[in-house]
PDB file of C-alpha atoms in Angstrom:
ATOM      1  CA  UNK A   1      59.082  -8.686 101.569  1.00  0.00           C
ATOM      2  CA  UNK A   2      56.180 -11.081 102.158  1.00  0.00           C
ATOM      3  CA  UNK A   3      52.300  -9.492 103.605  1.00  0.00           C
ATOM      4  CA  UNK A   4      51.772 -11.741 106.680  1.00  0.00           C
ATOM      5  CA  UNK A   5      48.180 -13.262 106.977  1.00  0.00           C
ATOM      6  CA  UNK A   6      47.173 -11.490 109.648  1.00  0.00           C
ATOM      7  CA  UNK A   7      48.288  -7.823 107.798  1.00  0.00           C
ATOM      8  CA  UNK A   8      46.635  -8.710 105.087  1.00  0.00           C
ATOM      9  CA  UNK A   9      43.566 -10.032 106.733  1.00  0.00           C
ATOM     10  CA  UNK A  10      43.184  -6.479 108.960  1.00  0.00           C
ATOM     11  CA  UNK A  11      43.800  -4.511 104.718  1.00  0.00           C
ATOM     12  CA  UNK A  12      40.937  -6.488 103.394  1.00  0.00           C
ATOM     13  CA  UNK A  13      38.823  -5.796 106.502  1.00  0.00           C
ATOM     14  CA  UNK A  14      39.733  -1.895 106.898  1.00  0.00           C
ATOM     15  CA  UNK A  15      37.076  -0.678 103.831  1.00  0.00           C
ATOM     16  CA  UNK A  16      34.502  -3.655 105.620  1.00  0.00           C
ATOM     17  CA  UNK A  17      35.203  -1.418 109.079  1.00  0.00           C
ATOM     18  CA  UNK A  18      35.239   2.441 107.100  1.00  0.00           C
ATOM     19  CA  UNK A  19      31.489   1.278 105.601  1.00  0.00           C
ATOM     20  CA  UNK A  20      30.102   2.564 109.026  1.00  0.00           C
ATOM     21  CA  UNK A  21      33.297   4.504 110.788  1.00  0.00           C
ATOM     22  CA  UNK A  22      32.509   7.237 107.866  1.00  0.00           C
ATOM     23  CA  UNK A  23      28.660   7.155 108.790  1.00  0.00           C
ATOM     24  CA  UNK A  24      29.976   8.387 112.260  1.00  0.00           C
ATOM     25  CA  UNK A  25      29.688   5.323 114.018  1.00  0.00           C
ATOM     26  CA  UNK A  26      32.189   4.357 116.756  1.00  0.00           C
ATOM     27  CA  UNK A  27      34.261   1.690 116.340  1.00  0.00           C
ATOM     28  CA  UNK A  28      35.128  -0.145 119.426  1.00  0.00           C
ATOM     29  CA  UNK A  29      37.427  -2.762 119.413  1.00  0.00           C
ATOM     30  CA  UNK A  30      38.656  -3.957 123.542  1.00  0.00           C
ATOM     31  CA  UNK A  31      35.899  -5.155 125.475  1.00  0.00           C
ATOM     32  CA  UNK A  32      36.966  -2.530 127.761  1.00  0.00           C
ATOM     33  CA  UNK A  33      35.663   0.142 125.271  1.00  0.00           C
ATOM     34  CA  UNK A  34      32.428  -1.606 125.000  1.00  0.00           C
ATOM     35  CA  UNK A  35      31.931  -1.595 128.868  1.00  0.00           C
ATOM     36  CA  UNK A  36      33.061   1.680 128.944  1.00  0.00           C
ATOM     37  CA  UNK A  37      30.317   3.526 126.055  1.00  0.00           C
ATOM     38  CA  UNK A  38      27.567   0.492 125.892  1.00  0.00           C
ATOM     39  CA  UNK A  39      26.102   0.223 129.227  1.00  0.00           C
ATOM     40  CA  UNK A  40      25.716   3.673 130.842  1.00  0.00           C
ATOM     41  CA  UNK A  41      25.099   5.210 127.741  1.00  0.00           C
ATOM     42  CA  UNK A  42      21.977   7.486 127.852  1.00  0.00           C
ATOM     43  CA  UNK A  43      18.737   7.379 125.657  1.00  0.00           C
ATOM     44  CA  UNK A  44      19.389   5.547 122.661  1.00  0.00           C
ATOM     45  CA  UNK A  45      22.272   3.256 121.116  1.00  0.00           C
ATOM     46  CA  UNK A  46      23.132   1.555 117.849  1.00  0.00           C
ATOM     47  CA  UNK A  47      24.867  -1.386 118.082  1.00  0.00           C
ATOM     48  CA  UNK A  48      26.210  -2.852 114.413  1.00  0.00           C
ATOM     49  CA  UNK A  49      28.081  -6.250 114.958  1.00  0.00           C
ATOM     50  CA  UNK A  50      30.081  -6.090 111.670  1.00  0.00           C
ATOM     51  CA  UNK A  51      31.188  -9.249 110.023  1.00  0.00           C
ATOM     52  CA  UNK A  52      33.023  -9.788 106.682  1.00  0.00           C
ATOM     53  CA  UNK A  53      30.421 -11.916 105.067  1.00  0.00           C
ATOM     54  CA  UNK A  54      28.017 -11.293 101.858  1.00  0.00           C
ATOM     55  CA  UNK A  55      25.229 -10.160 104.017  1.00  0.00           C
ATOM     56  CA  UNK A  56      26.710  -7.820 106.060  1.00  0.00           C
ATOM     57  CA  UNK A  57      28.248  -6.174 102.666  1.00  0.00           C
ATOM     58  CA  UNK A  58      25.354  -6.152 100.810  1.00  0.00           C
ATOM     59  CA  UNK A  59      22.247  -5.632 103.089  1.00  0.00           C
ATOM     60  CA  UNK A  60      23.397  -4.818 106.617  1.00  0.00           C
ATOM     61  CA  UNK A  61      25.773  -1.415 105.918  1.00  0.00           C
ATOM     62  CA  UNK A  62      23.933  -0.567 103.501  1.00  0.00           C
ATOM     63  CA  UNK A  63      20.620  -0.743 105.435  1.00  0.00           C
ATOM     64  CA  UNK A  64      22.144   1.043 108.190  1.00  0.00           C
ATOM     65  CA  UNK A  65      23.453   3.726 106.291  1.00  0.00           C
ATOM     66  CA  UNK A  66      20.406   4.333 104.462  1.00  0.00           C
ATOM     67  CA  UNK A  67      18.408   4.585 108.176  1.00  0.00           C
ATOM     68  CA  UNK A  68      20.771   7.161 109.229  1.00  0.00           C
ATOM     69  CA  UNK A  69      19.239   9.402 106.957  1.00  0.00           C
ATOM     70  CA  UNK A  70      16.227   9.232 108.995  1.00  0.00           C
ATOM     71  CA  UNK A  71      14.926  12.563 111.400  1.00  0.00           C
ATOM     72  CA  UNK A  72      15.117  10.760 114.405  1.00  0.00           C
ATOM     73  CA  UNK A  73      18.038   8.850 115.534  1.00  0.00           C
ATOM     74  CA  UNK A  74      20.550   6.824 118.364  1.00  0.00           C
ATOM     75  CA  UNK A  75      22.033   9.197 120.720  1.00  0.00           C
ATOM     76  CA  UNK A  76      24.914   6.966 120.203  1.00  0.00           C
ATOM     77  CA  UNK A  77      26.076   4.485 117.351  1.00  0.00           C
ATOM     78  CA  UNK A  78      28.901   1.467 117.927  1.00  0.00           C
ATOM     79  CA  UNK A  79      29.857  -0.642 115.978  1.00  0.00           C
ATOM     80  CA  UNK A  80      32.361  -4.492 116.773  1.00  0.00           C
ATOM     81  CA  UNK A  81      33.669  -6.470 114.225  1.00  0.00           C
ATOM     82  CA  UNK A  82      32.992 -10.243 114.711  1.00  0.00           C
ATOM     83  CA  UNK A  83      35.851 -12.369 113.769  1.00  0.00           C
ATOM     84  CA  UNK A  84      38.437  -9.380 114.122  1.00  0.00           C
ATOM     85  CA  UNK A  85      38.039  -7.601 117.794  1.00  0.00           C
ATOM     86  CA  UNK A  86      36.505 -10.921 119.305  1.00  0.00           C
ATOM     87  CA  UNK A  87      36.620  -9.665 123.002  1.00  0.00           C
ATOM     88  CA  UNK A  88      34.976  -6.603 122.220  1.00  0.00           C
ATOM     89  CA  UNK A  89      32.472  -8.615 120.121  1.00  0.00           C
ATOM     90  CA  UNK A  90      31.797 -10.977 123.235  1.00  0.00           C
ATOM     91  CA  UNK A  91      31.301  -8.464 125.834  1.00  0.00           C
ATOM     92  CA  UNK A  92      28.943  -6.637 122.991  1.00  0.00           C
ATOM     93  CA  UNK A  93      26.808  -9.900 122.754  1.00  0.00           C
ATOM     94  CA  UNK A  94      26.440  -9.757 126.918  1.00  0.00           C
ATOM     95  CA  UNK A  95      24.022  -6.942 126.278  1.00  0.00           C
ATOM     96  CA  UNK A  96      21.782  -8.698 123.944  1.00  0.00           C
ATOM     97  CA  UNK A  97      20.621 -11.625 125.627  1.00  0.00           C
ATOM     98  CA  UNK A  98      18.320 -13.442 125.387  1.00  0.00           C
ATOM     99  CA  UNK A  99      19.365 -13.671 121.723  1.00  0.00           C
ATOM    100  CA  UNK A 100      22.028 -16.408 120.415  1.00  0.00           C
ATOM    101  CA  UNK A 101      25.482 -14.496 118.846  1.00  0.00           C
ATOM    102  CA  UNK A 102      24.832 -13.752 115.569  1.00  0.00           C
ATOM    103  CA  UNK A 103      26.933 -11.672 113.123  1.00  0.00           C
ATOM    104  CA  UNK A 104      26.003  -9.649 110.788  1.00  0.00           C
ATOM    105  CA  UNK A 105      23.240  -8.323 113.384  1.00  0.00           C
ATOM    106  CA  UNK A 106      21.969  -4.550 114.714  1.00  0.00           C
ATOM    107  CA  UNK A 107      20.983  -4.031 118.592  1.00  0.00           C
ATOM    108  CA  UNK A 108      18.967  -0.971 119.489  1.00  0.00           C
ATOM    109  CA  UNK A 109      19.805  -0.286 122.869  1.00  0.00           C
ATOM    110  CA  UNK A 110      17.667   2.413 125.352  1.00  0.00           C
ATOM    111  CA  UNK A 111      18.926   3.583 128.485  1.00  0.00           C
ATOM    112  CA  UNK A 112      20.671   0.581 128.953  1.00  0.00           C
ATOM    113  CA  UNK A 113      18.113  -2.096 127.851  1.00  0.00           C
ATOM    114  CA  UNK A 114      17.706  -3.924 124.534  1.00  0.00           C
ATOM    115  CA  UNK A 115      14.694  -2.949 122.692  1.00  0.00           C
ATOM    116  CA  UNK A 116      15.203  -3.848 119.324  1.00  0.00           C
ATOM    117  CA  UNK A 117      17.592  -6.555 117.673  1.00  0.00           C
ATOM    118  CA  UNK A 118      17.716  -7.342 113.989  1.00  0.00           C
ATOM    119  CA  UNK A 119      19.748 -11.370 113.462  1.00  0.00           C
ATOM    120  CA  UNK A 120      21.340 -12.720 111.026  1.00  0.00           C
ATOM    121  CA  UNK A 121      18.770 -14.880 109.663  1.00  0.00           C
ATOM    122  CA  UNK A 122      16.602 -11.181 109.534  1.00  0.00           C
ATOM    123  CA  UNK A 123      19.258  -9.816 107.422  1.00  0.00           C
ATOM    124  CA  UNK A 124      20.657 -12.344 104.666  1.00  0.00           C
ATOM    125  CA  UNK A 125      17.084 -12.837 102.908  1.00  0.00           C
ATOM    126  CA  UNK A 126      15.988  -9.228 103.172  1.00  0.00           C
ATOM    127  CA  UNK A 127      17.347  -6.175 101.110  1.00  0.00           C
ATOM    128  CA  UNK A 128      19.000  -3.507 102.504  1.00  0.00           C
ATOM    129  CA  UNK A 129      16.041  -0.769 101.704  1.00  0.00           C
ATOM    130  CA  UNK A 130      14.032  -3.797 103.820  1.00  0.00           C
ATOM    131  CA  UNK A 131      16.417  -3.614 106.777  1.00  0.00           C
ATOM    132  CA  UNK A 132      16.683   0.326 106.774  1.00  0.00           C
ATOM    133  CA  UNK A 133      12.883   0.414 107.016  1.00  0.00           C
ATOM    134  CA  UNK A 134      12.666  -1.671 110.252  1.00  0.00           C
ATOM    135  CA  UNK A 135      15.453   0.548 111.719  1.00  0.00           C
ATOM    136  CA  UNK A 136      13.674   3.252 110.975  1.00  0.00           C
ATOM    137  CA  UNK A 137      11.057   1.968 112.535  1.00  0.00           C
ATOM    138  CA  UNK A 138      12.920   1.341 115.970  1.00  0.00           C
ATOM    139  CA  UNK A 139      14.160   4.826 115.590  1.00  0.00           C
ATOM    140  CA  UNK A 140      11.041   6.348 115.354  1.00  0.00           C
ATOM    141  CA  UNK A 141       9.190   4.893 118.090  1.00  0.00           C
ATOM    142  CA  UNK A 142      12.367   4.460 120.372  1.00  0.00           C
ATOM    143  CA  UNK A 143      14.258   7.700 119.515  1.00  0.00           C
ATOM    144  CA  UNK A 144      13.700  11.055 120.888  1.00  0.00           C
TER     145      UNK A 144
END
């Protein structure tokens, strides 16, 4: 019985997606969920765009993870998975304008509007203790 691609493509990416599902974070994966929970969501949101790469292994979870041990934190936290829910990943990107799509990359949303986005190129040459310290930074001046 042969794996097809695509199975074994969503097995390799299921521990990538559990890295911040088992931090509490939301997974949403139709653009329909993300216009349903991003937009009218209240005080503060997380946004993770998730990718499969080095970088989002090695600094981005980990940097988020190690922020949510801070006091003060997003109301809400959602996370999309660029390359594997693409639609929800679009409609995700909508919100964060001005900025160019980028994946890895973290959004801080408040009361609707972006206030604090972390890109790619801020993540691959930065550790993950670095990255968790400007989070934490958002949090506490954006964060109730």
């Amino acid at each position: 019985m042969s794996m097809s691609f695509e199975r074994y493509m969503l097995d390799m990416v299921q521990p990538m997606r559990d890295d911040l599902t088992k931090l509490g974070i939301q997974e949403l994966r139709t653009a329909e969920e993300v216009e349903e929970h991003v937009p009218g969501a209240q005080g503060t949101a997380l946004i993770v765009i998730n990718s499969v790469c080095g970088c989002a292994a090695g600094q981005c979870r980990p940097g988020v993870a190690q922020a949510l041990q801070n006091e003060k934190l997003p109301n809400h936290l959602f996370t999309v998975f660029a390359g594997q829910d693409k639609e929800a990943t679009a409609k995700a990107r909508e919100y964060f304008a001005p900025y160019p799509p980028s994946s890895p990359s973290i959004a801080l949303m408040k009361d609707g509007e972006l206030v604090h986005f972390i890109e790619r190129h801020q993540i691959e040459n930065r550790s993950a203790a670095d990255i968790a310290e400007d989070l934490t930074d958002a949090f506490n001046k954006y964060c109730g």
